[in-house]
CSV table of C-alpha atoms in Angstrom, one decimal:
chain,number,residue,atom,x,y,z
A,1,UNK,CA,169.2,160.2,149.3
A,2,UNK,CA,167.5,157.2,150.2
A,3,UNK,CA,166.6,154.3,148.0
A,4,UNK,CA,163.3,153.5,146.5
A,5,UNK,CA,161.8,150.9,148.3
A,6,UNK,CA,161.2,147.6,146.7
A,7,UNK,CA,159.2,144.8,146.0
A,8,UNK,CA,160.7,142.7,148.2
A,9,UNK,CA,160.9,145.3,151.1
A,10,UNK,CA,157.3,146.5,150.6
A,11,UNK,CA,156.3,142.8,150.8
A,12,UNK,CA,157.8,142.2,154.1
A,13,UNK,CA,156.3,145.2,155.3
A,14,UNK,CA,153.1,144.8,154.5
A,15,UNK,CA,153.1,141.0,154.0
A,16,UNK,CA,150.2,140.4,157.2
A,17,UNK,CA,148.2,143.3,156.0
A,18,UNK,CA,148.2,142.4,152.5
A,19,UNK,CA,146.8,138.7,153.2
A,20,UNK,CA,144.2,139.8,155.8
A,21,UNK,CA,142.8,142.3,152.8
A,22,UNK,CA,142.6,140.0,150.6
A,23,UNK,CA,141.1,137.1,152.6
A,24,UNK,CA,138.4,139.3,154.3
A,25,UNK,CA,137.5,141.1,150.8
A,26,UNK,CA,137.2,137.8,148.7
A,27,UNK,CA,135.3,135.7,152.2
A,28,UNK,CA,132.9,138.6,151.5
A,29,UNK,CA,132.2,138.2,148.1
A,30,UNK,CA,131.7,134.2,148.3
A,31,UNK,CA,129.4,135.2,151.7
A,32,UNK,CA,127.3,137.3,149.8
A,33,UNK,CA,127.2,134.7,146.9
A,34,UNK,CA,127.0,132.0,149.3
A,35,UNK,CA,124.0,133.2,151.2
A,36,UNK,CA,121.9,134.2,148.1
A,37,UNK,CA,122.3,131.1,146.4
A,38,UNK,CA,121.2,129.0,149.8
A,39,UNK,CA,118.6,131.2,150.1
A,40,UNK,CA,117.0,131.1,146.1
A,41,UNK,CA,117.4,127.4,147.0
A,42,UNK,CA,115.5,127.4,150.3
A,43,UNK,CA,113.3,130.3,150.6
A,44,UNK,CA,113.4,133.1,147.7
A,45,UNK,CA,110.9,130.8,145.3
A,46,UNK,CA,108.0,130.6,148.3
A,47,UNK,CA,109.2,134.5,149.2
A,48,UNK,CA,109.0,136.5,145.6
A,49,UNK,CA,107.5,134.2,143.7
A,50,UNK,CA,104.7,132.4,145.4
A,51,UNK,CA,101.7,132.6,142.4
A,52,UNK,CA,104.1,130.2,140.6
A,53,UNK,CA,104.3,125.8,141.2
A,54,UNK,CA,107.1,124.5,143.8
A,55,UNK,CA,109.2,124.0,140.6
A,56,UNK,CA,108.4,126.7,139.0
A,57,UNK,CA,109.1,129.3,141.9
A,58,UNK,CA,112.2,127.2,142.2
A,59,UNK,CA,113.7,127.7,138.7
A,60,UNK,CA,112.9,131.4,138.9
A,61,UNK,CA,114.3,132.1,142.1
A,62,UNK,CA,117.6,130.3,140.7
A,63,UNK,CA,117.0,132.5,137.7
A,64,UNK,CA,117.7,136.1,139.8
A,65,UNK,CA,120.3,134.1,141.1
A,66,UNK,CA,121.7,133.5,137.5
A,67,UNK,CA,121.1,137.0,136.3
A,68,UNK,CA,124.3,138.3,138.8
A,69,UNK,CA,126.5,136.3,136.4
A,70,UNK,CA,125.1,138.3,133.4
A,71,UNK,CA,126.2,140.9,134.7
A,72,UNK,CA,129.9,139.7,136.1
A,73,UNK,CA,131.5,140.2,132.8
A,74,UNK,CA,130.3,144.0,133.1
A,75,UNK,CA,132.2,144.2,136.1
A,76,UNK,CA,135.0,142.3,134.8
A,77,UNK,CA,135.2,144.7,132.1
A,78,UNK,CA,134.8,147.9,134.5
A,79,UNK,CA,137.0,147.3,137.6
A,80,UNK,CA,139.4,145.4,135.5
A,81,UNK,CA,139.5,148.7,133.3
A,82,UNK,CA,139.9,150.2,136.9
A,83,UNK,CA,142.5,147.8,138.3
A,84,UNK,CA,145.2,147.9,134.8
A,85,UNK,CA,144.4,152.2,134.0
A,86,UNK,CA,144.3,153.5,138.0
A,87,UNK,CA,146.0,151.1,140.6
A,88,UNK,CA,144.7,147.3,141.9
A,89,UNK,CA,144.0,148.8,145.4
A,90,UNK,CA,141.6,151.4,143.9
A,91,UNK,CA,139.6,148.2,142.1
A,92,UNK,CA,139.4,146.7,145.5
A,93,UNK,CA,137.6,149.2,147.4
A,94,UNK,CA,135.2,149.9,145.1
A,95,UNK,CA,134.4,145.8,144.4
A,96,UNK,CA,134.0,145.9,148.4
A,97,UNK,CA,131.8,148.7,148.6
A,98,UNK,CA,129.6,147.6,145.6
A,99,UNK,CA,129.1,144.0,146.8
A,100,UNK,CA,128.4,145.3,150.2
A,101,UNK,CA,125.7,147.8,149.6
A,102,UNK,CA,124.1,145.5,147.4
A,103,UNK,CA,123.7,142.6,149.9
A,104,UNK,CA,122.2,144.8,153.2
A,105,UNK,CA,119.9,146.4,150.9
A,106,UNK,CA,118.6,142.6,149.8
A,107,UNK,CA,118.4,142.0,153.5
A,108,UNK,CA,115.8,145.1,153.4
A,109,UNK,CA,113.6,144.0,150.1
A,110,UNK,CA,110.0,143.9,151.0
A,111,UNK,CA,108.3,140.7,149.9
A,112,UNK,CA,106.1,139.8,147.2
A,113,UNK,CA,103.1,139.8,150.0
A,114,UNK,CA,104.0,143.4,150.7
A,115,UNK,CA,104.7,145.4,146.9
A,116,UNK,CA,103.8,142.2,144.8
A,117,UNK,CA,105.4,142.3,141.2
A,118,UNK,CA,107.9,145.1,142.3
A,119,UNK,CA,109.7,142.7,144.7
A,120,UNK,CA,111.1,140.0,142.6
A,121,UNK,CA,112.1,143.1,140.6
A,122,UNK,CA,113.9,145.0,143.1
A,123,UNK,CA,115.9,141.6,143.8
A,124,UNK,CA,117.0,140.9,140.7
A,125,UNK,CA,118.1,144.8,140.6
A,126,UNK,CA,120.1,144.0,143.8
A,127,UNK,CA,121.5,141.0,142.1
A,128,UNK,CA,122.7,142.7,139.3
A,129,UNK,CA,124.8,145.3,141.5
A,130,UNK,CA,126.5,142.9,143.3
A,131,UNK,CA,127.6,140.7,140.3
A,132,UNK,CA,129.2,143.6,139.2
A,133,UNK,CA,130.7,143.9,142.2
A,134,UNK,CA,132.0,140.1,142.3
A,135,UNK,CA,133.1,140.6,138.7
A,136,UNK,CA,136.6,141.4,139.5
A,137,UNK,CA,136.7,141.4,143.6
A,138,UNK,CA,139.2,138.1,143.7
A,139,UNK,CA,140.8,138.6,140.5
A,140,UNK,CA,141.8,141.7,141.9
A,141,UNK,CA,142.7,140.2,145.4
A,142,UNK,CA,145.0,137.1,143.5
A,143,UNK,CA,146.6,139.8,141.2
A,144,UNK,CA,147.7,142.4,144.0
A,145,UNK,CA,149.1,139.1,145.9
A,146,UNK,CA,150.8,137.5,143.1
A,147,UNK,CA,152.5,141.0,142.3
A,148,UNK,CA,153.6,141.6,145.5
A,149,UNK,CA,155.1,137.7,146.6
A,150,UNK,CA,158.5,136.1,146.2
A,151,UNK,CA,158.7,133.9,142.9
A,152,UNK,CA,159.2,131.0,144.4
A,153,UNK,CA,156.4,131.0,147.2
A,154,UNK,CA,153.8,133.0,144.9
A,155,UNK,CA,151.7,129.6,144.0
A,156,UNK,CA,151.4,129.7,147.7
A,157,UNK,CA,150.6,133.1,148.4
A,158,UNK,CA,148.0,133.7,145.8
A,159,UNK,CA,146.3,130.9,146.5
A,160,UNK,CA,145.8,132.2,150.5
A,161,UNK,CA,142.9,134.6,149.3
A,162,UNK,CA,141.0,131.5,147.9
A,163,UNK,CA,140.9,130.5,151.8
A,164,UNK,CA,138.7,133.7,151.8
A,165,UNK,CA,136.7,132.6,149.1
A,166,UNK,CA,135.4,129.2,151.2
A,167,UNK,CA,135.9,130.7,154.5
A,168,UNK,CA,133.0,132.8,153.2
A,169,UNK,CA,131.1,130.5,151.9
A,170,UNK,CA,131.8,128.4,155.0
A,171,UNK,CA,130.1,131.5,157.5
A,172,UNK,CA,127.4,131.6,155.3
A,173,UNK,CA,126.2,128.1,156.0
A,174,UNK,CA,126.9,128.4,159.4
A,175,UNK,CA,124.6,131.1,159.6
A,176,UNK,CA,122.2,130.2,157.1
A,177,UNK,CA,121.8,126.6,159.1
A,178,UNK,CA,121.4,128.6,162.4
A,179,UNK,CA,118.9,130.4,160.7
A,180,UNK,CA,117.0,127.5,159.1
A,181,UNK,CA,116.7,126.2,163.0
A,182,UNK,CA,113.7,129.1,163.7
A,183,UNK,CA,110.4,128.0,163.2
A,184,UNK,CA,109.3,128.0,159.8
A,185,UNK,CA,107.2,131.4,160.4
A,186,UNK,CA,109.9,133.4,161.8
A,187,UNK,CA,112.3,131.7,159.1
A,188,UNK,CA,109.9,133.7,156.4
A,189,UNK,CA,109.3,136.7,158.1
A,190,UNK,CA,112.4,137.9,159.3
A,191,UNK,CA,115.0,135.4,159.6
A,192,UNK,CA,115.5,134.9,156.2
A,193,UNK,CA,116.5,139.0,156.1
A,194,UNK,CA,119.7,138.0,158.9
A,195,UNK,CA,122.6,136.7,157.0
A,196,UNK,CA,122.5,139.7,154.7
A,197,UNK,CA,122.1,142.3,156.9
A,198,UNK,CA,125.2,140.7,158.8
A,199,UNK,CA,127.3,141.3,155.9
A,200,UNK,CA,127.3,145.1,157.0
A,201,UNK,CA,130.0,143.8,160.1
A,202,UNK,CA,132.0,142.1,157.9
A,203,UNK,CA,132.5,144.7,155.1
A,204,UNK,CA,132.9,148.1,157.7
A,205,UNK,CA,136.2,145.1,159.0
A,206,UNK,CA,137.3,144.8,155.0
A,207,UNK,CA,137.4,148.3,154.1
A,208,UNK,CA,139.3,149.6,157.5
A,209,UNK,CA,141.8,146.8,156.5
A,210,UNK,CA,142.0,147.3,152.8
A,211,UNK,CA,142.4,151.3,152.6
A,212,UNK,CA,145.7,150.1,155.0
A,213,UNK,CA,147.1,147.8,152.2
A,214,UNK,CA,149.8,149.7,149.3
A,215,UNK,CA,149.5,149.8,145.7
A,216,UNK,CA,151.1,147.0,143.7
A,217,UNK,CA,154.8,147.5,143.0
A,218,UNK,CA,154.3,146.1,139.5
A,219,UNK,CA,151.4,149.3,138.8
A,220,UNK,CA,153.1,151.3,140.2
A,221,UNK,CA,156.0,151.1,137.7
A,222,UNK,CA,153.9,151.0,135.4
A,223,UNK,CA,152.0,154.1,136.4
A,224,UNK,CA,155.9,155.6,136.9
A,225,UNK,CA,156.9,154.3,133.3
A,226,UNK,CA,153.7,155.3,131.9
A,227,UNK,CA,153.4,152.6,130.1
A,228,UNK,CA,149.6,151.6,130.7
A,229,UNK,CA,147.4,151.0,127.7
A,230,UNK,CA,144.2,152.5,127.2
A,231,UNK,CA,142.3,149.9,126.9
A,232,UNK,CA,143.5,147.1,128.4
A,233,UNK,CA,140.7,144.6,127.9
A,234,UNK,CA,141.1,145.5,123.9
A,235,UNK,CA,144.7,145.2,123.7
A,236,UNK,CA,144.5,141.9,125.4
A,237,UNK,CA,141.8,140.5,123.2
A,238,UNK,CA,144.1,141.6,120.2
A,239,UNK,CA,147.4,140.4,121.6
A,240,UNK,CA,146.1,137.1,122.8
A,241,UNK,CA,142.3,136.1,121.9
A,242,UNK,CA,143.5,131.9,122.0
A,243,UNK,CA,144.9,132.4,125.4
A,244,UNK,CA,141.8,134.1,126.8
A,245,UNK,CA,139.7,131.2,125.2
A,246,UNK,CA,141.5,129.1,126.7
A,247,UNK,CA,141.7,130.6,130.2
A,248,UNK,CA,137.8,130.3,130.3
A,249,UNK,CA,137.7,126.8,129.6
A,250,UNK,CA,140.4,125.6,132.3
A,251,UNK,CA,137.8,127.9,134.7
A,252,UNK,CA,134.8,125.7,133.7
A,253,UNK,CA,134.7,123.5,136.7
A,254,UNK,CA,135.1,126.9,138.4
A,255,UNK,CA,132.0,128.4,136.3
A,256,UNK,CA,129.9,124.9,136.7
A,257,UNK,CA,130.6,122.1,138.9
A,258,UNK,CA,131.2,124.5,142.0
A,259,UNK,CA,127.6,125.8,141.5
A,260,UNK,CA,126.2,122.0,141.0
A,261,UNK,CA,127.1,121.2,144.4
A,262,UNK,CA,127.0,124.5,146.5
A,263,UNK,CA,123.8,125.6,145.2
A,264,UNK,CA,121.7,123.0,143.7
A,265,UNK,CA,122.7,119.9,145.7
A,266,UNK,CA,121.0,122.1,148.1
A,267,UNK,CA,117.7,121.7,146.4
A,268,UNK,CA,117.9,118.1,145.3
A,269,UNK,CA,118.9,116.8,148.9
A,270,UNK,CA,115.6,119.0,150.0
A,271,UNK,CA,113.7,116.9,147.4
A,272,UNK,CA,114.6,113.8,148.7
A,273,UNK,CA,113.9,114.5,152.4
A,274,UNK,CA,117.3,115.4,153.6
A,275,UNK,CA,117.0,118.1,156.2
A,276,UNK,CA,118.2,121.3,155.5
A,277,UNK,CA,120.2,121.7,158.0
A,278,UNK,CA,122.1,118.5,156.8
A,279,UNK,CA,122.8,119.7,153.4
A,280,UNK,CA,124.3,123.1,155.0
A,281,UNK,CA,126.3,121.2,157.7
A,282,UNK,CA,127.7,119.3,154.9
A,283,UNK,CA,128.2,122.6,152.7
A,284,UNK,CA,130.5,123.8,156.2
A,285,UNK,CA,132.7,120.7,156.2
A,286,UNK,CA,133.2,120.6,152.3
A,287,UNK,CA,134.5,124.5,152.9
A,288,UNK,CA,136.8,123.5,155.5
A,289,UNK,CA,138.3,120.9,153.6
A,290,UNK,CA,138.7,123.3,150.7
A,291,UNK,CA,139.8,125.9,153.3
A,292,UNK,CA,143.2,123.7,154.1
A,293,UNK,CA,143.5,121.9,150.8
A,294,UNK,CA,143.6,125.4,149.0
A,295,UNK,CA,147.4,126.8,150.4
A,296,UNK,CA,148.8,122.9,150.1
A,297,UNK,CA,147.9,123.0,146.2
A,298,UNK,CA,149.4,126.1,145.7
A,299,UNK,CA,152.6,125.5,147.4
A,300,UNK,CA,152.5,122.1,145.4
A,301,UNK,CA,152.3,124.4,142.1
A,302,UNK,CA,155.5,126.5,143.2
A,303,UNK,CA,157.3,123.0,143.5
A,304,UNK,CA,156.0,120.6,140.7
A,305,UNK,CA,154.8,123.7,138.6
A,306,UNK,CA,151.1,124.8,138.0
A,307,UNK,CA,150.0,122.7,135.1
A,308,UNK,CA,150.7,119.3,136.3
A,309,UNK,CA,148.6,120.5,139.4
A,310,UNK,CA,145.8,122.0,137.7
A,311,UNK,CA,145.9,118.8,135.3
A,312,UNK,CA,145.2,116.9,138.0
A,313,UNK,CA,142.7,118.2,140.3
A,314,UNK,CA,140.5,118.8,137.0
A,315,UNK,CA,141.1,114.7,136.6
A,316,UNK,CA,139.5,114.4,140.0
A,317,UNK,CA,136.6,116.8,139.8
A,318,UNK,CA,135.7,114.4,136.6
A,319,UNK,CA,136.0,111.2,138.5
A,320,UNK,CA,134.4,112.2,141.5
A,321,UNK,CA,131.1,113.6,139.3
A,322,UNK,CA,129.3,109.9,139.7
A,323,UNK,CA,130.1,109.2,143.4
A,324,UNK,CA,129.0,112.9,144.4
A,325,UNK,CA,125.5,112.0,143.5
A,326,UNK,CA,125.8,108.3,144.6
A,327,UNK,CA,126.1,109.4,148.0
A,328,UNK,CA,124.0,112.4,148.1
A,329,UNK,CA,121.4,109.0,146.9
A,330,UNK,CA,121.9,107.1,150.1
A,331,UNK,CA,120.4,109.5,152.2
A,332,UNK,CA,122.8,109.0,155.3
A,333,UNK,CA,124.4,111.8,156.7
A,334,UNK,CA,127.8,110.1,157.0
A,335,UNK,CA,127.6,109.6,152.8
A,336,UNK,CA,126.1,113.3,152.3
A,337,UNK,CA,129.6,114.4,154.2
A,338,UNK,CA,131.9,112.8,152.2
A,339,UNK,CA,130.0,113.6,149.0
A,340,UNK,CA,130.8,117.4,150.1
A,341,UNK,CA,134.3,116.9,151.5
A,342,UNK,CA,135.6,115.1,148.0
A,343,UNK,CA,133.7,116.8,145.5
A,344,UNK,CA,133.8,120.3,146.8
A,345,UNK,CA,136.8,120.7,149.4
A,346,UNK,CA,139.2,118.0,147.4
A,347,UNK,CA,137.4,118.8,143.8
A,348,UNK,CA,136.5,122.3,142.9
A,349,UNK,CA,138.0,124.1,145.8
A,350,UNK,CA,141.2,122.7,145.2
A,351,UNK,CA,141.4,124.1,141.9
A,352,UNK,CA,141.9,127.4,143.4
A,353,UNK,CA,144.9,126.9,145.2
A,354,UNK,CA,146.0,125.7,141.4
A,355,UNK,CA,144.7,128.7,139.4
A,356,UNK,CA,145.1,131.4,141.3
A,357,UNK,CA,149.4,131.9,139.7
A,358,UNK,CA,148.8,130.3,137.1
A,359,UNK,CA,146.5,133.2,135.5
A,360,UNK,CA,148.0,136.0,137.0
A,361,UNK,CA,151.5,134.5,135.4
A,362,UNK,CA,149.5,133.5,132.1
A,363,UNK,CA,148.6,137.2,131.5
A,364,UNK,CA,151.3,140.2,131.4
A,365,UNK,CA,151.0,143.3,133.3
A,366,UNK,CA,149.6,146.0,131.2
A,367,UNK,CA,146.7,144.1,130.9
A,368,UNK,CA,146.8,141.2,133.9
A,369,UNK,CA,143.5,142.1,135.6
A,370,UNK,CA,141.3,142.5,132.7
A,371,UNK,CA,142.9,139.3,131.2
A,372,UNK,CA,141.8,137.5,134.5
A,373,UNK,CA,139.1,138.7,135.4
A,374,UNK,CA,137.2,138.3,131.7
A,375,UNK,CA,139.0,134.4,131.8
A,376,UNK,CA,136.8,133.9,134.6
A,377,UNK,CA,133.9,136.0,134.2
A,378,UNK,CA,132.8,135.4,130.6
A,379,UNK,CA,132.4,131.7,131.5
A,380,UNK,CA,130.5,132.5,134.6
A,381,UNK,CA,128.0,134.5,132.9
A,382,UNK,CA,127.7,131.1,130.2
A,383,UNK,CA,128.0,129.0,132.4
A,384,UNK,CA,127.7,129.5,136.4
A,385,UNK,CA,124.7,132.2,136.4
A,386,UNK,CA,122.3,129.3,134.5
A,387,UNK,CA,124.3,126.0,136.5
A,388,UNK,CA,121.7,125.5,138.9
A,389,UNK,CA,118.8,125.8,136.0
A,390,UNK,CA,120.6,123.7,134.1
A,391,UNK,CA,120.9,120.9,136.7
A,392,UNK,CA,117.0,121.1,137.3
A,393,UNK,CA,116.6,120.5,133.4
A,394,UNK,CA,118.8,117.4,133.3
A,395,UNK,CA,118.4,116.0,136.9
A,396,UNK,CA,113.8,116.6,134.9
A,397,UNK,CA,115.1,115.2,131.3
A,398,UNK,CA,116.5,112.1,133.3
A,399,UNK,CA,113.2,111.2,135.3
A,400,UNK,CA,114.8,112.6,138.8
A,401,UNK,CA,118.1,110.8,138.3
A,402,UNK,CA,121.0,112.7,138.1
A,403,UNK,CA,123.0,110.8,135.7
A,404,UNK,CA,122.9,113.7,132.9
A,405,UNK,CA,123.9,115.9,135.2
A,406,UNK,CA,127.1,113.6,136.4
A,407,UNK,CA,128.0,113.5,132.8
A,408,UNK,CA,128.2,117.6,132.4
A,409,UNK,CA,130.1,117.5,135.1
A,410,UNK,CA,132.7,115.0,134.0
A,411,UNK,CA,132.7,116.9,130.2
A,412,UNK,CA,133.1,120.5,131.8
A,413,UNK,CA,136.2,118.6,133.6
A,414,UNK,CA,138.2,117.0,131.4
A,415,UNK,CA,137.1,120.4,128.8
A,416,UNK,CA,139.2,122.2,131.5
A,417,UNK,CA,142.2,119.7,131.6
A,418,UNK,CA,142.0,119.7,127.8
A,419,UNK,CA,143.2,123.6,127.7
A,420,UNK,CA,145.5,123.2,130.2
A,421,UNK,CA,147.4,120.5,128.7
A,422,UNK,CA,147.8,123.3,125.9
A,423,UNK,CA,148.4,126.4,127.8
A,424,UNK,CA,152.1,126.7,128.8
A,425,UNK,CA,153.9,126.2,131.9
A,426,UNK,CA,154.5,129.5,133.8
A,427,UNK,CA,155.9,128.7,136.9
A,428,UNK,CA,159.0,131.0,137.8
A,429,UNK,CA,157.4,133.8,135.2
A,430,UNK,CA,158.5,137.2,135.1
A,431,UNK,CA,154.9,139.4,136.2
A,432,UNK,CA,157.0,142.8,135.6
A,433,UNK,CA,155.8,145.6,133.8
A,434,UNK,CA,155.2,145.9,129.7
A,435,UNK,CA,157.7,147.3,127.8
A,436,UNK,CA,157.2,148.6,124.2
A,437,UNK,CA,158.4,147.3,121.0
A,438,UNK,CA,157.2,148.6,117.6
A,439,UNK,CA,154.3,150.1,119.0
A,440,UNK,CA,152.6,147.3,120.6
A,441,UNK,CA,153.3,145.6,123.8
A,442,UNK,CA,155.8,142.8,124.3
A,443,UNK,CA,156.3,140.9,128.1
A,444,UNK,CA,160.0,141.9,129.2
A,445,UNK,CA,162.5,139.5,128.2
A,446,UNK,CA,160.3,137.8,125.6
């Protein structure tokens, strides 16, 4: 009788396929993000809400793009529900399809010319689907890898599908900038409708690859043990509510900062003349400098540990808060670069290749991906959905200089390096299944 297969073996065998699934499902999500919050910034407020003042039409257009983080928690809730009751794989294909489906059908909307009041509607009905969608799409990616990898290359490993993550945001400016090269009546008409309706390629690729890719060893001995809970999201709040509170604030710069400079830096280099096309160019070069920084921080983690890692990129997003806007100031291209390179690919990007272990280790298995996914999520929908709003108010309250807004940043930071410092170490942690003891649920070995 031949032996089970296990972890180990599985993960050779389907080490390639694994990574590519996870990559291509999380560059989705971030290219669907990516693209709506490029084009709320550029295009949406003149598009669906024309009746209302340049800043007005601004702030609402950033508005549907807050309301998908309202509803990320949701998702959080449901697909991590999904993800800890009936297999991580089965969470994955449906956070793929959702996000998908969402995104074409925003590349269809009719404008506010064409249905008036029932446009900006249907977007923000769009924009709720998919931030379901996103809720729990790279959770579920870094879980499934982090299950799967060796111990002692897993800071590596699951920080590959945050590659994904600005690899997607990456295409997104590449194709928004093409984009933003058509004359500005063609831009409004129809080429404004292209980088959503692309996302059909990409997600047909994702789901081929994904519905190739096993279940997690670690659910399925759980699902053999039968030792699931049956409410994971409420036995984790019970077991451990200070961890999960703390969790959300190391993901602050992840829930703020990110969406300072991806998103509205957008808008406030359009205010002060800067070419569109600059600002996106710069976006592109700030995501491949996050693209290869991402795997060197978390092979760091797997040899200095995570916490002295995350500790210290959250340092550097705070430092780097001033000198983002100080060069976005000078105007020059060169300056606007660097800006994006440091504060994005060095700053908030980086912290991915630090998280991504760290939270799958920090939560056990019963309840891992509802643990994650609410650790980010809850602080998204607090904090990332209104960022760009947010930044207009104290960019407005400081007579167009961004120095209030430089200060968020740096508190939001060193908030995050604050609950790090008290979270515990986990590298080299056990991410086997539950086991039970006096009716609740203990991690093995503890």
């Amino acid at each position: 009788m031949n032996a089970a297969p296990t972890a180990d073996s599985i993960w050779e065998e389907s080490r390639h396929r694994l990574i590519r699934a996870t990559l291509v499902g999380s560059l989705i999500e971030w290219y669907d993000i990516a693209i709506y919050g490029q084009a709320a910034a550029l295009v949406f407020g003149t598009l669906f809400f024309p009746d209302f003042s340049p800043t007005a039409g601004l702030v609402a257009a950033f508005a549907t793009f807050g309301v998908g983080y309202f509803a990320r928690p949701v998702g959080a809730l449901i697909f991590g529900h999904i993800g800890d009751r009936y297999g991580r794989r089965t969470a994955l294909v449906g956070t793929l399809l959702l996000m998908g489906i969402a995104t074409v059908v925003i590349g269809l909307l009719p404008t506010y010319a064409s249905v008036g009041l029932a446009a900006p509607i249907l977007l923000v009905l769009c924009r709720l689907l998919q931030g379901l969608g996103v809720g729990a799409e790279y959770v579920g990616a870094v879980t499934m890898v982090a299950e799967f990898a060796p111990v002692h290359r897993r800071g590596y490993y699951s920080a590959l599908p945050a590659c994904g993550v600005f690899l997607g945001i990456g295409l997104a400016a590449a194709v928004s900038g093409l984009v933003a090269t058509l004359p500005t009546e063609q831009l409004m008409s129809w080429g404004w409708r292209v980088p959503f309706l692309l996302s059909v390629l990409v997600v047909g690729i994702g789901l081929l690859i994904r519905l190739r890719v096993p279940e997690s060893p670690v659910f399925a001995e759980l699902r053999e043990a039968r030792k699931r809970t049956r409410v994971p999201a409420l036995t984790m709040v019970k077991a451990m509510p200070a961890r999960l509170l703390l969790v959300m604030i190391a993901n602050g710069p992840l829930a703020f900062n990110i969406y300072v400079v991806q998103t509205y830096a957008l808008s406030y280099l359009k205010g002060n003349g800067v070419p569109g096309s600059t600002s996106l160019f710069a976006l592109l070069v700030g995501c491949a400098v996050g693209a290869a920084v991402i795997p060197l921080v978390g092979r760091l983690s797997d040899r200095t540990g995570r916490k002295p890692v995350y500790l210290a990129v959250s340092v550097f997003c705070a430092l780097i808060s001033f000198p983002f806007f100080w060069l976005l100031d000078t105007g020059n291209p060169t300056a606007i670069l660097l800006a994006f390179a440091l504060a994005l690919g060095g700053g908030c990007l980086a912290m991915f290749g630090s998280q991504a272990a760290y939270f799958a280790e920090l939560f056990p298995a019963a309840y891992r991906f509802s643990g994650f996914a609410l650790g980010r999520e809850i602080p998204g929908a607090l904090l990332a959905g209104p960022a760009p709003i947010i930044a207009v108010g104290l960019v407005a309250a400081g007579g167009g200089a961004p120095w209030l807004l430089a200060v968020a940043l740096v508190v939001v930071a060193l908030a995050s390096a604050v609950a790090v410092a008290v979270l515990p170490e986990t590298r080299g942690a056990e991410l086997a299944p539950m086991v039970a003891v006096d009716g609740d649920l203990a991690a093995r070995g503890s």
